[in-house]
XYZ file of C-alpha atoms in Angstrom:
687
model
C -111.568 -6.500 -56.192
C -111.208 -3.211 -54.308
C -109.682 -0.082 -55.698
C -106.135 0.353 -54.240
C -106.576 4.113 -54.191
C -109.872 3.916 -52.323
C -109.578 2.152 -49.007
C -112.218 2.017 -46.257
C -111.882 1.193 -42.604
C -114.953 -0.261 -40.964
C -117.813 2.139 -41.725
C -115.789 5.304 -42.038
C -115.709 7.539 -45.044
C -113.402 6.520 -47.892
C -109.873 7.923 -47.738
C -108.205 8.996 -50.991
C -104.373 8.833 -51.352
C -102.637 10.846 -54.074
C -99.198 9.938 -55.368
C -96.586 12.631 -54.632
C -94.137 13.553 -57.368
C -90.613 12.572 -56.258
C -87.840 15.056 -57.016
C -85.316 14.220 -59.664
C -82.357 12.281 -58.332
C -79.039 14.084 -57.802
C -76.360 13.110 -60.311
C -72.887 13.807 -58.926
C -71.062 13.534 -62.286
C -73.410 15.881 -64.137
C -73.397 18.402 -61.258
C -69.606 18.367 -60.990
C -69.210 18.901 -64.754
C -71.702 21.765 -64.689
C -69.998 23.399 -61.680
C -66.548 22.957 -63.221
C -67.525 24.728 -66.443
C -69.297 27.470 -64.464
C -66.181 27.923 -62.313
C -63.981 28.412 -65.377
C -66.412 30.974 -66.818
C -66.592 32.811 -63.477
C -62.778 32.742 -63.239
C -62.420 34.342 -66.687
C -65.142 36.934 -66.070
C -63.991 37.550 -62.474
C -67.566 37.437 -61.174
C -69.483 34.783 -59.279
C -72.924 35.342 -60.898
C -72.520 32.427 -63.309
C -71.589 30.120 -60.467
C -74.558 31.215 -58.353
C -76.990 30.616 -61.251
C -75.557 27.154 -61.856
C -75.879 26.316 -58.162
C -79.541 27.405 -58.046
C -80.487 25.542 -61.258
C -78.886 22.249 -60.275
C -81.323 19.789 -58.618
C -80.431 18.222 -55.268
C -80.109 19.129 -51.636
C -77.972 22.040 -50.524
C -75.443 19.789 -48.794
C -74.971 17.674 -51.926
C -74.499 20.721 -54.125
C -72.032 22.352 -51.702
C -69.917 19.184 -51.541
C -69.913 18.909 -55.334
C -68.911 22.555 -55.785
C -66.026 22.066 -53.343
C -64.755 19.207 -55.490
C -65.161 21.317 -58.635
C -63.003 24.085 -57.151
C -60.211 21.647 -56.336
C -60.442 20.040 -59.805
C -60.083 23.420 -61.523
C -57.131 24.235 -59.256
C -55.483 20.922 -60.155
C -55.821 21.696 -63.867
C -54.405 25.192 -63.361
C -51.351 23.821 -61.544
C -50.574 20.726 -63.652
C -51.828 21.362 -67.160
C -51.807 25.095 -67.723
C -49.151 26.023 -65.141
C -50.906 29.257 -64.325
C -49.401 32.191 -62.451
C -50.002 33.174 -58.850
C -52.630 35.692 -59.927
C -54.765 32.878 -61.414
C -54.524 30.878 -58.204
C -55.498 33.900 -56.140
C -58.448 34.587 -58.467
C -59.787 31.105 -57.808
C -59.368 31.573 -54.065
C -61.182 34.927 -54.240
C -63.990 33.139 -56.092
C -64.267 30.537 -53.320
C -64.426 33.321 -50.715
C -67.359 34.868 -52.597
C -68.963 31.411 -52.681
C -68.747 31.121 -48.914
C -70.252 34.588 -48.522
C -73.134 33.659 -50.856
C -73.649 30.333 -49.073
C -73.002 28.051 -52.069
C -69.848 26.283 -50.834
C -68.329 25.116 -47.569
C -66.464 27.549 -45.311
C -63.360 25.331 -45.407
C -62.964 25.487 -49.204
C -60.719 28.621 -49.379
C -58.349 27.129 -46.811
C -58.163 23.798 -48.629
C -57.318 25.619 -51.869
C -54.642 27.672 -50.076
C -53.097 24.527 -48.637
C -53.037 22.824 -52.047
C -51.419 25.840 -53.692
C -48.707 26.234 -51.056
C -47.922 22.502 -51.149
C -47.378 22.557 -54.925
C -45.457 25.826 -55.401
C -41.766 26.622 -54.756
C -40.827 28.875 -51.870
C -40.397 32.048 -53.956
C -44.001 31.811 -55.197
C -45.226 30.767 -51.744
C -43.981 34.165 -50.571
C -46.455 35.897 -52.932
C -49.330 33.638 -51.915
C -48.615 34.234 -48.237
C -48.718 37.999 -48.835
C -52.327 37.469 -49.895
C -52.960 35.510 -46.694
C -51.489 38.356 -44.604
C -53.565 41.025 -46.329
C -56.847 39.169 -45.686
C -56.332 38.483 -41.989
C -59.494 40.473 -41.206
C -61.454 38.127 -43.509
C -60.116 35.021 -41.765
C -61.082 36.490 -38.368
C -64.705 37.124 -39.388
C -67.476 34.907 -38.046
C -67.961 33.123 -41.381
C -64.370 31.859 -41.622
C -62.644 31.841 -38.208
C -64.207 28.774 -36.601
C -63.955 26.688 -39.768
C -60.508 27.784 -40.909
C -58.321 28.517 -37.861
C -57.015 24.946 -37.660
C -56.369 24.834 -41.419
C -54.399 28.088 -41.267
C -52.358 26.862 -38.308
C -51.524 23.592 -40.097
C -50.662 25.487 -43.280
C -48.275 27.821 -41.437
C -46.605 24.927 -39.633
C -46.055 23.127 -42.950
C -44.462 26.267 -44.350
C -42.174 26.653 -41.351
C -40.957 23.070 -41.796
C -39.966 23.832 -45.386
C -38.212 27.114 -44.558
C -34.711 27.525 -43.191
C -34.513 29.657 -40.072
C -31.089 30.930 -41.048
C -31.736 31.612 -44.755
C -35.461 32.482 -44.697
C -35.483 34.377 -41.425
C -37.776 37.177 -42.613
C -40.330 34.776 -44.078
C -40.408 32.773 -40.839
C -40.934 35.976 -38.873
C -43.824 37.001 -41.109
C -45.535 33.673 -40.457
C -45.142 34.087 -36.697
C -46.508 37.631 -36.836
C -49.486 36.481 -38.907
C -50.359 33.815 -36.355
C -50.052 36.394 -33.582
C -52.545 38.634 -35.406
C -54.906 35.771 -36.220
C -55.273 34.133 -32.820
C -56.229 35.960 -29.623
C -53.644 36.464 -26.902
C -55.339 33.893 -24.676
C -55.053 31.105 -27.269
C -53.463 28.232 -25.316
C -51.746 26.690 -28.344
C -49.627 29.814 -28.832
C -48.501 30.225 -25.224
C -45.545 28.698 -23.434
C -47.538 28.183 -20.249
C -44.996 25.995 -18.453
C -42.014 28.224 -19.368
C -40.183 25.456 -21.185
C -36.895 26.057 -23.017
C -35.799 25.031 -26.500
C -33.153 22.569 -25.386
C -32.559 21.451 -28.992
C -30.942 24.790 -29.850
C -27.368 23.634 -29.265
C -24.457 25.865 -30.275
C -21.734 23.718 -31.837
C -18.103 24.850 -31.554
C -14.627 23.336 -31.469
C -14.137 21.594 -28.128
C -10.814 19.960 -29.036
C -7.851 22.172 -28.211
C -5.562 20.052 -30.405
C -7.553 21.044 -33.505
C -7.569 24.720 -32.624
C -6.036 27.232 -35.044
C -5.744 30.015 -32.509
C -2.016 29.278 -32.030
C -1.338 31.284 -35.179
C -2.677 34.425 -33.526
C 0.755 35.630 -32.491
C 2.006 35.780 -36.074
C -1.091 37.712 -37.082
C -0.468 40.296 -34.363
C 3.143 40.664 -35.431
C 2.011 41.217 -39.019
C -0.351 43.897 -37.790
C 2.491 45.664 -35.970
C 4.742 45.594 -39.019
C 1.933 46.825 -41.232
C 1.106 49.630 -38.838
C 4.783 50.693 -38.703
C 4.851 50.964 -42.474
C 1.758 53.126 -42.393
C 3.251 55.375 -39.707
C 6.486 55.882 -41.760
C 5.394 56.050 -45.370
C 8.792 57.307 -46.459
C 10.376 53.936 -45.576
C 8.006 51.783 -47.637
C 8.891 50.569 -51.084
C 8.016 52.765 -54.023
C 6.553 49.823 -55.897
C 3.951 49.172 -53.194
C 0.536 50.478 -54.300
C -2.562 50.925 -52.190
C -6.015 50.844 -53.740
C -8.192 53.841 -53.050
C -10.828 53.267 -50.409
C -9.127 50.087 -49.208
C -6.366 51.301 -46.883
C -6.324 55.089 -46.514
C -5.494 57.169 -43.480
C -8.991 56.861 -42.102
C -9.143 53.128 -42.815
C -5.844 52.277 -41.160
C -6.131 49.127 -39.035
C -5.674 49.401 -35.331
C -2.244 48.952 -33.801
C -3.550 46.295 -31.395
C -6.002 43.391 -31.429
C -8.058 41.520 -28.824
C -5.866 38.792 -27.319
C -7.858 35.655 -28.152
C -6.679 32.187 -27.192
C -8.440 28.846 -27.093
C -9.464 29.246 -23.440
C -11.333 32.482 -24.156
C -12.896 30.925 -27.250
C -14.069 27.851 -25.313
C -15.376 29.793 -22.309
C -17.186 32.331 -24.487
C -19.145 29.766 -26.485
C -19.779 27.551 -23.444
C -21.945 30.363 -22.045
C -24.502 29.658 -24.784
C -25.366 26.401 -23.044
C -26.409 28.365 -19.920
C -28.473 30.770 -22.041
C -30.143 27.736 -23.635
C -31.005 26.132 -20.284
C -30.986 28.671 -17.403
C -31.917 26.003 -14.846
C -28.256 24.983 -14.738
C -27.460 28.219 -12.928
C -29.313 26.999 -9.847
C -26.792 24.161 -9.422
C -23.791 25.033 -7.269
C -20.916 23.899 -9.493
C -22.608 25.002 -12.735
C -23.145 28.430 -11.220
C -19.461 28.746 -10.280
C -18.490 27.857 -13.845
C -20.968 30.348 -15.275
C -19.724 33.027 -12.886
C -16.085 32.499 -13.863
C -16.709 32.446 -17.611
C -19.017 35.496 -17.440
C -16.492 37.590 -15.532
C -13.794 36.878 -18.116
C -16.106 37.573 -21.068
C -17.446 40.826 -19.653
C -13.938 41.944 -18.739
C -12.995 41.580 -22.419
C -15.999 43.683 -23.438
C -15.098 46.257 -20.816
C -11.381 46.423 -21.653
C -11.682 46.481 -25.425
C -14.409 48.928 -26.323
C -15.402 49.648 -29.878
C -14.449 53.310 -29.508
C -10.928 52.336 -28.496
C -10.614 50.136 -31.576
C -11.010 53.113 -33.917
C -14.236 52.222 -35.704
C -14.167 53.868 -39.104
C -16.786 56.307 -40.338
C -17.725 53.917 -43.068
C -18.344 51.154 -40.553
C -20.513 53.474 -38.451
C -22.643 54.318 -41.471
C -23.102 50.639 -42.179
C -24.091 49.974 -38.573
C -26.691 52.733 -38.563
C -28.303 51.272 -41.719
C -30.516 54.274 -42.229
C -33.101 53.405 -44.843
C -31.649 49.928 -45.312
C -32.377 46.488 -43.937
C -30.828 44.952 -40.840
C -29.311 41.539 -41.376
C -30.088 39.000 -38.677
C -28.661 35.485 -38.386
C -30.595 32.984 -36.321
C -27.552 30.810 -35.624
C -24.105 31.810 -34.419
C -21.020 31.317 -36.569
C -18.575 29.714 -34.169
C -15.490 29.557 -36.364
C -12.271 30.415 -34.520
C -11.163 32.646 -37.355
C -14.244 34.860 -36.914
C -13.858 35.344 -33.159
C -11.854 38.550 -33.457
C -14.295 40.060 -35.950
C -17.324 39.046 -33.896
C -16.053 40.688 -30.731
C -15.449 43.845 -32.777
C -19.018 43.868 -34.115
C -21.542 46.033 -32.273
C -24.588 43.916 -33.182
C -22.851 40.790 -31.914
C -21.954 42.426 -28.603
C -25.483 43.691 -28.128
C -26.838 40.221 -28.797
C -24.647 38.621 -26.120
C -25.341 41.312 -23.527
C -29.078 41.077 -24.162
C -28.903 37.332 -23.522
C -27.487 38.088 -20.082
C -30.368 40.457 -19.262
C -32.998 37.923 -20.342
C -31.337 35.208 -18.268
C -31.215 37.441 -15.184
C -34.859 38.409 -15.567
C -35.929 34.759 -15.618
C -33.829 33.820 -12.608
C -35.025 36.771 -10.502
C -38.655 36.693 -11.641
C -41.605 34.807 -10.207
C -42.497 31.951 -12.574
C -45.506 29.794 -11.752
C -44.065 26.476 -12.938
C -40.550 27.043 -11.595
C -39.391 24.340 -9.193
C -39.274 25.125 -5.480
C -35.549 24.348 -5.470
C -34.826 27.142 -7.948
C -34.055 29.812 -5.366
C -31.260 32.381 -5.609
C -28.843 32.959 -2.768
C -28.002 36.426 -1.507
C -24.593 36.274 -3.195
C -26.171 35.360 -6.544
C -28.711 38.173 -6.301
C -26.018 40.709 -5.411
C -23.796 39.588 -8.303
C -26.704 39.847 -10.748
C -27.527 43.381 -9.632
C -23.930 44.528 -10.087
C -23.593 42.722 -13.420
C -26.877 44.186 -14.693
C -25.575 47.704 -14.053
C -22.331 46.831 -15.855
C -24.224 45.416 -18.861
C -26.390 48.510 -19.237
C -23.257 50.650 -19.058
C -21.622 48.546 -21.799
C -24.762 48.801 -23.955
C -24.662 52.590 -23.677
C -21.020 52.619 -24.820
C -21.631 50.524 -27.972
C -22.079 52.697 -31.095
C -24.295 53.722 -32.726
C -27.001 55.217 -30.471
C -25.950 53.222 -27.425
C -27.985 55.262 -24.941
C -31.145 54.924 -26.982
C -30.677 51.198 -27.473
C -30.099 50.622 -23.738
C -33.230 52.570 -22.768
C -35.359 50.660 -25.285
C -34.077 47.310 -23.979
C -34.826 48.316 -20.397
C -38.350 49.387 -21.356
C -39.044 46.113 -23.197
C -37.835 43.986 -20.287
C -40.000 45.945 -17.857
C -42.996 45.348 -20.110
C -42.142 41.651 -20.183
C -42.717 41.529 -16.430
C -46.386 42.323 -17.060
C -46.667 39.373 -19.460
C -45.043 37.072 -16.888
C -47.583 38.178 -14.308
C -50.399 37.550 -16.788
C -49.123 33.999 -17.425
C -48.775 33.314 -13.708
C -52.435 34.256 -13.261
C -53.514 31.627 -15.809
C -53.742 33.883 -18.885
C -57.178 35.432 -18.218
C -59.025 36.814 -21.204
C -58.601 40.498 -22.029
C -62.205 40.693 -23.250
C -64.602 41.793 -20.559
C -67.984 40.154 -20.836
C -71.117 42.192 -20.488
C -72.840 41.688 -17.159
C -75.908 39.511 -17.369
C -79.218 41.266 -17.259
C -80.362 41.197 -13.673
C -83.963 40.615 -12.764
C -85.899 43.616 -11.490
C -85.317 44.001 -7.784
C -88.358 43.800 -5.593
C -89.264 47.138 -4.040
C -87.818 47.369 -0.572
C -89.542 48.796 2.425
C -89.150 52.496 2.819
C -86.320 53.369 5.150
C -87.447 54.938 8.421
C -86.613 58.542 9.101
C -83.570 59.192 11.313
C -85.839 60.706 13.966
C -87.542 57.326 14.400
C -84.454 55.653 15.873
C -82.199 58.615 16.792
C -84.802 60.507 18.779
C -85.483 64.220 18.801
C -84.223 67.205 20.789
C -81.048 67.660 22.833
C -81.758 64.559 24.969
C -82.302 62.324 21.990
C -82.052 58.591 22.563
C -80.728 55.955 20.176
C -82.691 52.691 20.104
C -80.491 49.611 19.561
C -83.341 47.063 19.289
C -82.800 45.694 22.781
C -83.499 47.272 26.155
C -80.126 46.469 27.669
C -78.172 47.544 24.603
C -80.212 50.750 24.386
C -79.492 51.522 28.051
C -75.763 50.855 27.714
C -75.419 52.851 24.506
C -77.107 55.933 25.938
C -75.190 56.013 29.224
C -72.754 58.522 27.805
C -72.956 60.985 24.954
C -69.440 60.125 23.737
C -68.811 56.390 24.049
C -65.199 56.604 22.799
C -64.279 59.004 25.590
C -66.023 56.760 28.082
C -63.909 53.809 26.933
C -60.727 55.839 27.488
C -61.542 56.408 31.152
C -58.983 55.254 33.686
C -61.629 53.106 35.349
C -61.905 51.114 32.110
C -58.293 49.914 32.327
C -58.495 46.178 33.108
C -54.906 45.087 32.499
C -53.483 43.860 35.833
C -50.181 45.002 37.216
C -47.188 42.687 37.523
C -47.591 42.556 41.288
C -51.235 41.482 41.113
C -50.803 38.904 38.366
C -47.628 37.202 39.626
C -48.457 37.384 43.351
C -49.594 33.739 43.547
C -46.751 32.554 41.325
C -44.166 34.300 43.503
C -45.593 32.694 46.637
C -45.590 29.268 44.973
C -41.970 29.701 43.845
C -40.822 30.279 47.424
C -39.321 26.981 48.708
C -40.644 27.773 52.174
C -44.230 27.250 50.993
C -43.351 23.763 49.688
C -45.771 23.857 46.710
C -45.487 20.866 44.375
C -44.721 21.534 40.681
C -47.980 20.147 39.363
C -49.956 22.662 41.418
C -47.943 25.721 40.385
C -49.666 28.320 38.218
C -46.751 28.519 35.764
C -47.568 24.977 34.580
C -51.020 26.094 33.424
C -50.942 26.745 29.666
C -53.672 29.398 29.858
C -51.815 31.198 32.636
C -48.558 30.993 30.656
C -50.103 32.572 27.566
C -51.539 35.486 29.582
C -48.231 35.888 31.455
C -46.263 36.233 28.196
C -48.606 38.963 26.932
C -48.370 40.857 30.225
C -44.556 40.577 30.299
C -44.352 41.895 26.736
C -46.366 44.975 27.750
C -44.934 45.781 31.189
C -41.665 43.963 31.902
C -38.249 45.047 30.582
C -36.898 41.502 31.052
C -38.998 40.142 28.206
C -36.873 41.694 25.445
C -33.457 41.353 27.105
C -31.150 38.792 25.417
C -29.997 35.852 27.523
C -27.651 32.917 27.080
C -29.820 30.539 29.096
C -31.559 27.734 27.201
C -35.140 26.975 28.248
C -36.724 23.710 27.213
C -40.305 24.651 28.044
C -42.523 27.623 28.781
C -43.026 26.774 32.497
C -39.247 26.710 32.969
C -38.949 30.178 31.381
C -41.819 31.598 33.455
C -40.356 30.216 36.686
C -37.087 31.993 35.899
C -38.967 35.264 35.237
C -40.932 34.861 38.507
C -37.677 34.581 40.468
C -36.406 37.809 38.858
C -39.658 39.640 39.560
C -39.678 38.443 43.177
C -36.364 40.226 43.736
C -37.584 43.495 42.172
C -41.211 43.774 43.267
C -42.189 44.806 46.813
C -43.530 42.064 49.102
C -47.280 41.533 48.753
C -49.580 43.030 51.383
C -51.345 40.729 53.784
C -54.743 42.263 53.172
C -57.245 39.861 51.759
C -58.944 41.113 48.652
C -62.648 40.552 48.519
C -63.064 41.636 44.907
C -65.869 43.994 45.803
C -63.945 47.003 44.526
C -63.858 45.442 41.067
C -67.589 45.023 40.963
C -69.102 46.485 37.852
C -71.893 47.974 39.887
C -69.522 50.737 41.116
C -69.004 51.939 37.556
C -71.116 55.085 37.235
C -71.638 54.323 33.549
C -73.468 51.066 34.383
C -75.824 52.476 37.030
C -79.484 52.170 36.355
C -80.939 55.100 34.504
C -84.326 56.532 35.420
C -86.802 56.582 32.568
C -90.075 58.458 32.428
C -93.334 56.671 31.447
C -93.343 58.550 28.139
C -89.925 57.151 27.319
C -91.018 53.640 28.222
C -93.992 53.954 25.859
C -91.620 54.764 22.982
C -89.464 51.684 23.587
C -89.632 48.803 21.065
C -91.636 45.781 22.146
C -89.339 43.058 23.467
C -89.593 39.323 22.937
C -90.356 38.806 26.630
C -93.343 41.141 26.366
C -94.614 39.340 23.265
C -94.437 35.968 25.032
C -96.345 37.312 28.017
C -99.132 38.829 25.895
C -99.401 35.697 23.683
C -99.788 33.383 26.682
C -102.618 35.532 28.080
C -104.468 36.040 24.767
C -105.044 32.346 24.058
C -108.113 31.708 21.918
C -108.971 35.427 21.677
C -106.015 36.225 19.427
C -108.301 36.772 16.412
C -110.006 39.690 18.153
C -106.670 41.442 18.456
C -105.697 40.571 14.863
C -108.338 42.856 13.360
C -107.253 45.782 15.543
C -103.643 45.177 14.486
C -104.881 45.601 10.869
C -103.817 42.104 9.847
C -105.121 40.779 6.504
C -107.364 37.739 6.220
C -104.698 35.897 4.220
C -102.225 36.421 7.061
C -104.739 35.131 9.583
C -105.356 31.973 7.494
C -101.618 31.357 7.229
C -101.249 31.626 11.016
C -104.085 29.119 11.477
C -102.489 26.664 9.049
C -99.029 26.974 10.619
C -99.972 25.787 14.116
C -102.810 24.147 16.044
C -101.750 25.605 19.407
C -103.684 28.778 20.249
C -100.776 30.254 22.239
C -98.445 29.688 19.298
C -100.978 31.341 16.970
C -101.083 34.362 19.239
C -97.283 34.485 19.261
C -97.158 34.216 15.439
C -99.682 37.071 15.199
C -97.591 39.384 17.368
C -94.360 38.456 15.544
C -95.960 39.106 12.144
C -97.172 42.509 13.380
C -93.672 43.320 14.716
C -92.020 42.381 11.388
C -94.502 44.486 9.431
C -94.156 47.583 11.594
C -90.381 47.439 11.971
C -89.182 50.386 14.066
C -92.825 51.415 14.673
C -93.483 48.244 16.704
C -93.306 50.125 19.999
C -95.111 49.658 23.300
C -97.443 52.626 22.727
C -98.889 51.221 19.473
C -99.419 47.738 20.950
C -101.103 49.198 24.060
C -103.439 51.219 21.831
C -104.435 48.094 19.882
C -105.015 46.110 23.081
C -107.262 48.842 24.498
C -109.249 49.033 21.256
C -109.784 45.254 21.331
C -110.968 45.364 24.949
C -107.879 43.928 26.575
C -107.180 46.808 28.953
C -105.770 44.479 31.598
C -103.175 43.207 29.155
C -102.375 46.787 28.159
C -101.694 47.751 31.763
C -99.548 44.693 32.401
C -97.531 45.418 29.225
C -96.414 48.749 30.645
C -95.201 47.061 33.791
C -93.156 44.354 32.006
């Protein structure tokens, strides 16, 4: 019987296998108990050293130990909440401990956020306020690389759960803090925090009394009469009863109520609060009948604001001090109080007036602005735009008249709305990121060929010549020193006169000539297009208004031809040969005489290369060495083509590309002479 630890295969040497010691198995219960006790000790000592030692001494993989420590944290938190009923400081200490654990790499990055969610779910709102203060203070920690990716969704869910528990009218400040925290946490380009399609909160409905039968505003008249009688008693104190006492600070001379009140009836009440529906959904203003209703109700509301100003209503000094709220807190209500009994007081309140007027400005900005997802039918008419401009000026004037600090408030509102235009533009462009990425490292650019000196292509001396790379272009360019002045010459004017252009058309329009319509020039579309351009430049009839209706372009041109025939002189009977228009008479295009030296300095043309290549034939290699071509280039030419004439052509083209502006006739003639092709050199000069 063979030894199981000594196995052989054929005739090879024996192979020895040693048994490897397996690591001790991970026990979840023992590890959780150890981590739980270490967490309590670390929580009391306010240091994470004990927890780190316990993590390193516990057997098992890192993933198993991290998962177990996460469960231990949540177990300790459960005991703190249920059994001991610890304070907020104890909860925060445990969360701080989990943050240190993430930094040390002994627990998952999501653990602090899970603990925060558990704490906020189990505590009342007053204690949640303290816990959320901790969340606000550590926003830089949540935005670090170790926590942001793992915890951003947990923080967003936690904030949304808090907002569902809070009342927007009673916990307004807390709700605002949550929104500001999210704005600091997420970048501006975060899609989940942007209203990309410019949707409105249509659920924000303002409820008010819409039944006139249930209205209590009919008692307004008696209230006004009581105000008049009370004011008369205050104006004649000697007539009031001696037994009537007035408490100090309640109704003194400075606190006397006004002798008049805003005339409020149910119609004003209904129209005023109906405007909130248009502020809630501005798209209604693009409908014809809804716009007329909005226009009517707005004019009446703004007329009330304009007629009954707060200064005219004798605002007391005490009220002004309350409105300024220096060093105090401003009270903001998220929902309107629409009671009929409060209407008079609301219209007399400066904050309320500012709120309504600001709603108008926001509505106007949306309707006049360019919004990407706005429907194509949402277009303002000229009357609507004009009314909005006038109303905007009126609103800013009313804002300046509202105490306190009306001018300052109006300027701040105008500045904020102007800034909002930039955000609208940013949204219309698809919310591009504000972070500019570093440009990618570009590969080193291959060294380019040295640029030739200006003298190589501009020439030297007073009679310098500019080479354009082609013989004909070079000749044309150097015909005149100043080409712009040459183009302005009278001989370069090619626009025909009216007589010349319409001569044939006038003859064809004459009934005596009996020309059929299909053969007339005015029926040619190309002729009609050129005729319109010429009439626009030289005929006064083109821009004169007319009551005649023309169904087609030929009909219009025929009418213009008849008018021109009456004004223009009769055409001469001389037959034009066209010789006077020949370009050869232009002195600028006459052949220029070049000296042999100048011809030697000309670049080699493609025609010359073809002629030389066809004559070289099989002897192209002899010329290649005198053109200083490399052996590798010669082998490439041989592999590219089997035709000897094509090889010669490839050789000359390669030499021309290498030399660039130095590939002139003189250099090629010198190489041909050196290679023994003097006949080709002489013929090159003649080409």
